[in-house]
Amino acid sequence: MIFYTYYMYIRLLFHKLFLLLVPVKSKGLNNTISICSPLKKGSAVRVYGNNSSVEIGKNCVIEQSSLSIFGDNSKIILGDNIVIRKGQFQVVGNNARIQISKETTIRECKIIAQEDSSSVYIGDDCMLSSNILIRTSDAHSVINEANKRINLPKNVIIGSHVWISQSVTILKGCTIGDNSIVGYGSICTKDIPANCIAVGNPAIIVKKNITWNRKIL
């Protein structure tokens, strides 16, 4: 019992020391930052707001990436065994969220959950290539003749085991089903069902009843 207490104390001490050495900054009240995997060189975590949180799971590789929250009651959640290189994740708004599930790999991707209550969710074992943009908002207002805004934010949902190829843009309101592939340079403006290949601007379905494997078989 004494050994366990001593172990937990040392573990907590090292965790606090780690947070001091890593570029982690929180400004506001009741924010929490939980980092279970060391951040690699060039990475940073920033939280500006109240009651917001960043959670990074176990056995992750986070390299040359930034995780930023600007708002209250918002979250960035990264599951276990995730690899992210050159990622830019921004939550801008209250009650907004970015959540990425376990064993997903990302290389050079910008994800923006902008405006209140908006979210981006990415499932298990997804593979995202480089120069990818995912966003929930148009970032500016479009007003109709009745002086009413008509381009409200919408959530983005990417299922499990989805392959997003290089230079893809996924716009607000899109849901991409499990096991699907989005081809090079595509712009997603509408939902893509599970087990499909979609390509083009805008992305359209060109093949159904498929899946994929990270290995060349």
Short mmCIF file of N, CA, C and O in Angstrom, two decimals, residues 46 53-56 66-69 74-78 89-91 96-100:
data_model
loop_
_atom_site.label_atom_id
_atom_site.label_comp_id
_atom_site.label_asym_id
_atom_site.label_seq_id
_atom_site.Cartn_x
_atom_site.Cartn_y
_atom_site.Cartn_z
N ARG A 46 -3.69 24.67 -26.52
CA ARG A 46 -4.14 25.97 -26.02
C ARG A 46 -5.63 25.90 -25.70
O ARG A 46 -6.43 25.45 -26.53
N SER A 53 -12.05 21.41 -22.13
CA SER A 53 -11.08 20.35 -21.84
C SER A 53 -10.45 19.79 -23.11
O SER A 53 -11.07 19.76 -24.17
N VAL A 54 -9.20 19.33 -22.95
CA VAL A 54 -8.49 18.59 -23.97
C VAL A 54 -8.07 17.26 -23.36
O VAL A 54 -7.48 17.23 -22.28
N GLU A 55 -8.39 16.15 -24.05
CA GLU A 55 -8.03 14.82 -23.58
C GLU A 55 -7.26 14.09 -24.68
O GLU A 55 -7.77 13.97 -25.80
N ILE A 56 -6.07 13.63 -24.37
CA ILE A 56 -5.26 12.85 -25.30
C ILE A 56 -5.03 11.48 -24.69
O ILE A 56 -4.52 11.36 -23.59
N SER A 66 -1.19 21.30 -33.49
CA SER A 66 -1.75 22.23 -32.51
C SER A 66 -3.21 21.88 -32.23
O SER A 66 -3.97 21.57 -33.15
N LEU A 67 -3.56 21.93 -30.94
CA LEU A 67 -4.92 21.68 -30.49
C LEU A 67 -5.37 22.92 -29.73
O LEU A 67 -4.79 23.25 -28.69
N SER A 68 -6.39 23.61 -30.25
CA SER A 68 -6.78 24.90 -29.67
C SER A 68 -8.28 24.95 -29.44
O SER A 68 -9.07 24.53 -30.29
N ILE A 69 -8.66 25.50 -28.28
CA ILE A 69 -10.06 25.75 -27.96
C ILE A 69 -10.22 27.22 -27.63
O ILE A 69 -9.47 27.77 -26.81
N SER A 74 -16.32 23.48 -24.13
CA SER A 74 -15.96 22.82 -25.39
C SER A 74 -14.88 21.77 -25.15
O SER A 74 -14.20 21.80 -24.13
N LYS A 75 -14.70 20.86 -26.12
CA LYS A 75 -13.80 19.73 -25.91
C LYS A 75 -13.03 19.36 -27.18
O LYS A 75 -13.56 19.48 -28.29
N ILE A 76 -11.81 18.88 -26.98
CA ILE A 76 -11.07 18.12 -27.99
C ILE A 76 -10.71 16.79 -27.34
O ILE A 76 -10.06 16.77 -26.29
N ILE A 77 -11.15 15.69 -27.94
CA ILE A 77 -10.94 14.37 -27.36
C ILE A 77 -10.25 13.49 -28.40
O ILE A 77 -10.78 13.27 -29.49
N LEU A 78 -9.08 12.98 -28.06
CA LEU A 78 -8.33 12.06 -28.92
C LEU A 78 -8.25 10.71 -28.21
O LEU A 78 -7.79 10.63 -27.08
N PHE A 89 -6.10 21.50 -35.13
CA PHE A 89 -7.46 21.28 -34.66
C PHE A 89 -7.92 22.51 -33.89
O PHE A 89 -7.29 22.88 -32.89
N GLN A 90 -9.00 23.12 -34.33
CA GLN A 90 -9.50 24.33 -33.70
C GLN A 90 -10.98 24.18 -33.35
O GLN A 90 -11.79 23.86 -34.23
N VAL A 91 -11.29 24.43 -32.10
CA VAL A 91 -12.68 24.52 -31.66
C VAL A 91 -12.94 25.98 -31.33
O VAL A 91 -12.30 26.54 -30.44
N ALA A 96 -18.86 23.25 -28.21
CA ALA A 96 -18.41 22.66 -29.48
C ALA A 96 -17.39 21.56 -29.20
O ALA A 96 -16.82 21.49 -28.11
N ARG A 97 -17.14 20.71 -30.21
CA ARG A 97 -16.30 19.54 -29.93
C ARG A 97 -15.64 19.01 -31.19
O ARG A 97 -16.23 19.00 -32.27
N ILE A 98 -14.40 18.52 -31.02
CA ILE A 98 -13.73 17.65 -31.99
C ILE A 98 -13.42 16.36 -31.26
O ILE A 98 -12.78 16.38 -30.20
N GLN A 99 -13.84 15.24 -31.82
CA GLN A 99 -13.57 13.94 -31.20
C GLN A 99 -13.07 12.96 -32.25
O GLN A 99 -13.70 12.78 -33.29
N ILE A 100 -11.92 12.35 -31.97
CA ILE A 100 -11.31 11.38 -32.88
C ILE A 100 -11.11 10.08 -32.11
O ILE A 100 -10.48 10.07 -31.05
#
